[in-house]
Amino acid sequence: MSRSRLLVPALATSVLVLSACGALTEDDAGTASGDARTVAAALYPLEYVAERVAGDVLDVENLTAPGGEPHDLTLDVRETALVTDAALVLHVDSLQPAVDEAVEENATGEVLDAASVVDLLPFEGHEDHDHAHEEEEAEGEAAEEEAHEGHEGHDHGEMDPHFWQDPVRMATLGDAVADRLAEIVPEEADTFRANAEALRADLEQLDEEYVTGLADCATYTVVTNHDAFGYLEKYGLHLESIAGISPDAEPTPAALAELQALIEEEGITTVFSESLVSPKTAQTLADDAGVDTAVLDTVEGLTDETADEDYLSLMRANLATLQEANGC
């Protein structure tokens, strides 16, 4: 066979490849690069919002595998490719360093940092107490400062990324996701915004359930394993953590002694461990204080046990657990 005859099919193949590339660019639904059909969400709460808003229009992929601890996430080749190719990457800046790095170095589509739209609160303050019991909080302020001293890994002044414990902030994120997706797929803008409105209705209903469900409790102090539930203070709760910001941090003996004294003083019945992290430290404190333990779901990710649940059901289960422990 002559060399010229061999070149003909090769050239034809090249033309087809170039034509296909051109077709992808034309059908890119408003994005200069990235996969117009995929949203990459850094962890479950973001995945939940993205799925509710995107509906059937786009696929949503979670970068954190079920059962994985989001704070410790590392990205493999597949997950890095998702960040690179997604039409939209949804993350929380500074929560998952591996995701932040991949976004900065690899993302070719749109990026939405949830922290930029939901008004994060500092770990130290949590002053967004819409329904707070001001008198009880004033009395507990000194005890809070003392209990926080000596908590290794508790970095005062940093912003608390666990905003999904507040359903209203989740609704705000849903609106922002709808706006961004409307830019990416303009012809589906009405669909995205209608989905966001439906999501907001569900989340505002959940918020009202927390308001009424925690309105009359025997105690409002809650001791948890690490500082992941501070946004619940808007409902009048006073949160104390054993390990501070990092779920893996080891509390000092002085911090444990202060918490044990607080448990006795305020008649706390339960120390809460959390999903996705070891309950050992919480169990030790509970045993020393002679109280019960229970589990609060951080709602950071699903597990084998919660695979059939979703954000709304997990938050409602947490509410029921808090009501039982705090005599509400």
mmCIF file of C-alpha atoms in Angstrom, residues 40 63 74-86 89 98-99 101-103 105-108:
data_model
loop_
_atom_site.group_PDB
_atom_site.id
_atom_site.type_symbol
_atom_site.label_atom_id
_atom_site.label_comp_id
_atom_site.label_asym_id
_atom_site.label_seq_id
_atom_site.Cartn_x
_atom_site.Cartn_y
_atom_site.Cartn_z
ATOM 1 C CA ALA A 40 -18.066 19.025 41.808
ATOM 2 C CA LEU A 63 -15.265 14.883 46.213
ATOM 3 C CA THR A 74 -6.813 14.095 49.916
ATOM 4 C CA LEU A 75 -7.660 14.025 46.223
ATOM 5 C CA ASP A 76 -6.771 11.125 43.958
ATOM 6 C CA VAL A 77 -6.398 11.335 40.179
ATOM 7 C CA ARG A 78 -10.130 10.896 39.544
ATOM 8 C CA GLU A 79 -11.149 13.582 42.032
ATOM 9 C CA THR A 80 -8.538 16.002 40.720
ATOM 10 C CA ALA A 81 -9.922 15.416 37.229
ATOM 11 C CA LEU A 82 -13.410 16.237 38.536
ATOM 12 C CA VAL A 83 -12.147 19.565 39.847
ATOM 13 C CA THR A 84 -10.359 20.222 36.576
ATOM 14 C CA ASP A 85 -13.279 19.434 34.283
ATOM 15 C CA ALA A 86 -16.366 20.490 36.257
ATOM 16 C CA VAL A 89 -16.724 23.562 41.720
ATOM 17 C CA ALA A 98 -6.472 19.712 49.305
ATOM 18 C CA VAL A 99 -9.584 21.031 47.576
ATOM 19 C CA GLU A 101 -5.120 23.699 46.226
ATOM 20 C CA ALA A 102 -6.781 21.730 43.443
ATOM 21 C CA VAL A 103 -9.186 24.584 42.739
ATOM 22 C CA GLU A 105 -4.161 24.948 40.311
ATOM 23 C CA ASN A 106 -6.582 22.924 38.192
ATOM 24 C CA ALA A 107 -10.127 24.277 37.981
ATOM 25 C CA THR A 108 -11.078 25.360 34.464
#
